[in-house]
């Protein structure tokens, strides 16, 4: 069953039923001010950091599941009836409900009793505020005397503290109301220099800022006393729970429409200029008032919205494809690219599943996110790389994550994940391939942010590489440390204490357990580093790296191959993990995918055999599961992976993040049919008709789909913030469609399904627009290129002379 449909022309997903299986969300903002918004207007806003600068409150894991939002109530003042045009929170019956999730905006509307109301929510570019454009239309034959109420609940900034420290928080809430604008200023009187504001374009009939006054005792957001009675209390919050609600009356003639604008924004003042007058405790609003005035001016919201549209036109215009498959087109051209922006911005911090307080920006995650983002805003990718590298430790290792506001690494979820450093090499190489900006490598970057420790970024990459060489285990494979890509394969943890973190507990000295995955990653990253070194004129170093890579390949072939597939690891007893010798967890996807994509043993046909085993043992109609057989019980020596019930998450769930590794592996052995088939199995758009099973949004990837061992096989969870976004984008654009960035130019090497007659693509690359047309004349993957009419050798389109605007490439596949 479908709960809506794609509107590809407008680049929107249109939800037509408010009670979707799960909240289907979207993001507002793409620079510094962000919001999450669900199809029923649930969600919250924050400035830069979802934990430390939370602007509005949200109640995770509540019932109903999506609670706290940007709510509007419409009240018929003649009958006393009231409803929310976004269905929540009143859940009153609506006609013609729709939610259009677009790129950086969401429009929610409906009709009730002949009154139509729709709200467009978005964050203007370069501003720290969101606009709610509410349009109310009277379709009745008579005058409608209506009231509109807005409602938000302020968060007392630190979302973690806000949801736990009530003994303090119930006494500190403070607001100011001036000229119809509600200012939230909790803690502004002492150490904070930021506040938020909530403004309305219309003259107010009243307002409320104290939650209890607005809702009334023992009432919830579904039936606030103020809305029911049609009378605001003009309450001023002192302590308890500050909220923001405006009340405006709008009498409408038959057929008449009116727009009411609300602005919710974040603002900082310099410390010395916090108050006006200076010796008072009143917020200095000198810089804020002009912003409010500007965005409440009638045409401004539309102008700002147009700018946002153009911004996305331009970003998405960088890579557009036209293939025979509508789901491929839709994901590549719109939604997957859009999701890559969200994962770049949020890392794994704030979604419907990530509470915004648990995880900052991950070292591994953020580097991988670059694969899908770097072509969009390379300048921001560059900045991110430098920020990440600055948290690298002098050993070459890394903190597993850092808080975006402070940009400092933290040990909250541990460090010593021995794969981490290599992702920096891959992030940097993706940037260099995209931009050709080799100056990045000369940037001076500190270790662990320590002043005086600055070294060229290139040296950071070297240390990343050496980190593994300094930590080899008994078989010559990399020691796993706390875990590798699979956070839950905790081979040095041995935790038997309830509640203990698998991510920070280590009971072993870590000198035995090895990871074949890191070995594969080392091969891939090492080859890139060798090419980078070569480009810097460091031929000797380059050969050194290559020698180490070859050695590692040999080690994998000797100690990391199980006969039919790649092994996964060796545990702390030196026993195999992911081997036919194991009773459970005989075969894992990660090493099959990653070693294949890295080309380990390509000449001896190992990837082809490993991939054949994947097809036989791991592939399901809903995607490829992480391992088989699932662990049926807890294995002390394996850690968190076996803590999950079979079929979920890392214990044999379909972890969508690593499916694209298999897809790329399939392209490397020339199997376009298999690659695209796997791509389609987890493609959210292709899964739209089974929304009742899939349950998550049909327009973005989820981290996980329940595996075949789970009773809910096919059900997705953890949508939006996952490495799945970047990896699928990378796999389909660069490997299946084969429009691949490289240091010296753009490579065209498609490995597409046999029954595709071809496809077209346009790709902006280093300032030049490449128009690419691929035509199939035979069933294979042998490609011949014609560039601007002239045939060339090989598959690398050389960089055109400076000043060239467009290049036309004709590729023939036979
Ligand atoms: C999550 C983490 C990612 C990890 C993966 C597998 O997606 O964000 O870093 O690699 O889980 O455990
Ligand atoms: C990753 C894994 C998850 C694990 C978490 C620990 O996100 O997907 O299963 O619990 O890391 O931080």
PDB file of N, CA and C in Angstrom, residues 39 248 498 607 673 702:
ATOM      1  N   UNK A  39       5.650  14.551   8.809  1.00  0.00           N
ATOM      2  CA  UNK A  39       4.493  14.809   7.957  1.00  0.00           C
ATOM      3  C   UNK A  39       3.291  15.324   8.738  1.00  0.00           C
ATOM      4  N   UNK A 248      -4.041  35.071  16.637  1.00  0.00           N
ATOM      5  CA  UNK A 248      -4.512  36.145  15.739  1.00  0.00           C
ATOM      6  C   UNK A 248      -5.911  35.795  15.245  1.00  0.00           C
ATOM      7  N   UNK A 498      25.523  -5.959  33.042  1.00  0.00           N
ATOM      8  CA  UNK A 498      24.414  -5.259  32.388  1.00  0.00           C
ATOM      9  C   UNK A 498      24.684  -3.759  32.276  1.00  0.00           C
ATOM     10  N   UNK A 607      37.247 -12.413  -5.687  1.00  0.00           N
ATOM     11  CA  UNK A 607      35.994 -11.657  -5.558  1.00  0.00           C
ATOM     12  C   UNK A 607      34.804 -12.373  -6.204  1.00  0.00           C
ATOM     13  N   UNK A 673      24.230  -6.734 -14.106  1.00  0.00           N
ATOM     14  CA  UNK A 673      22.880  -7.195 -13.746  1.00  0.00           C
ATOM     15  C   UNK A 673      22.765  -7.380 -12.235  1.00  0.00           C
ATOM     16  N   UNK A 702      17.246   3.778   4.712  1.00  0.00           N
ATOM     17  CA  UNK A 702      17.326   3.538   6.148  1.00  0.00           C
ATOM     18  C   UNK A 702      18.607   2.775   6.418  1.00  0.00           C
TER      19      UNK A 702
END
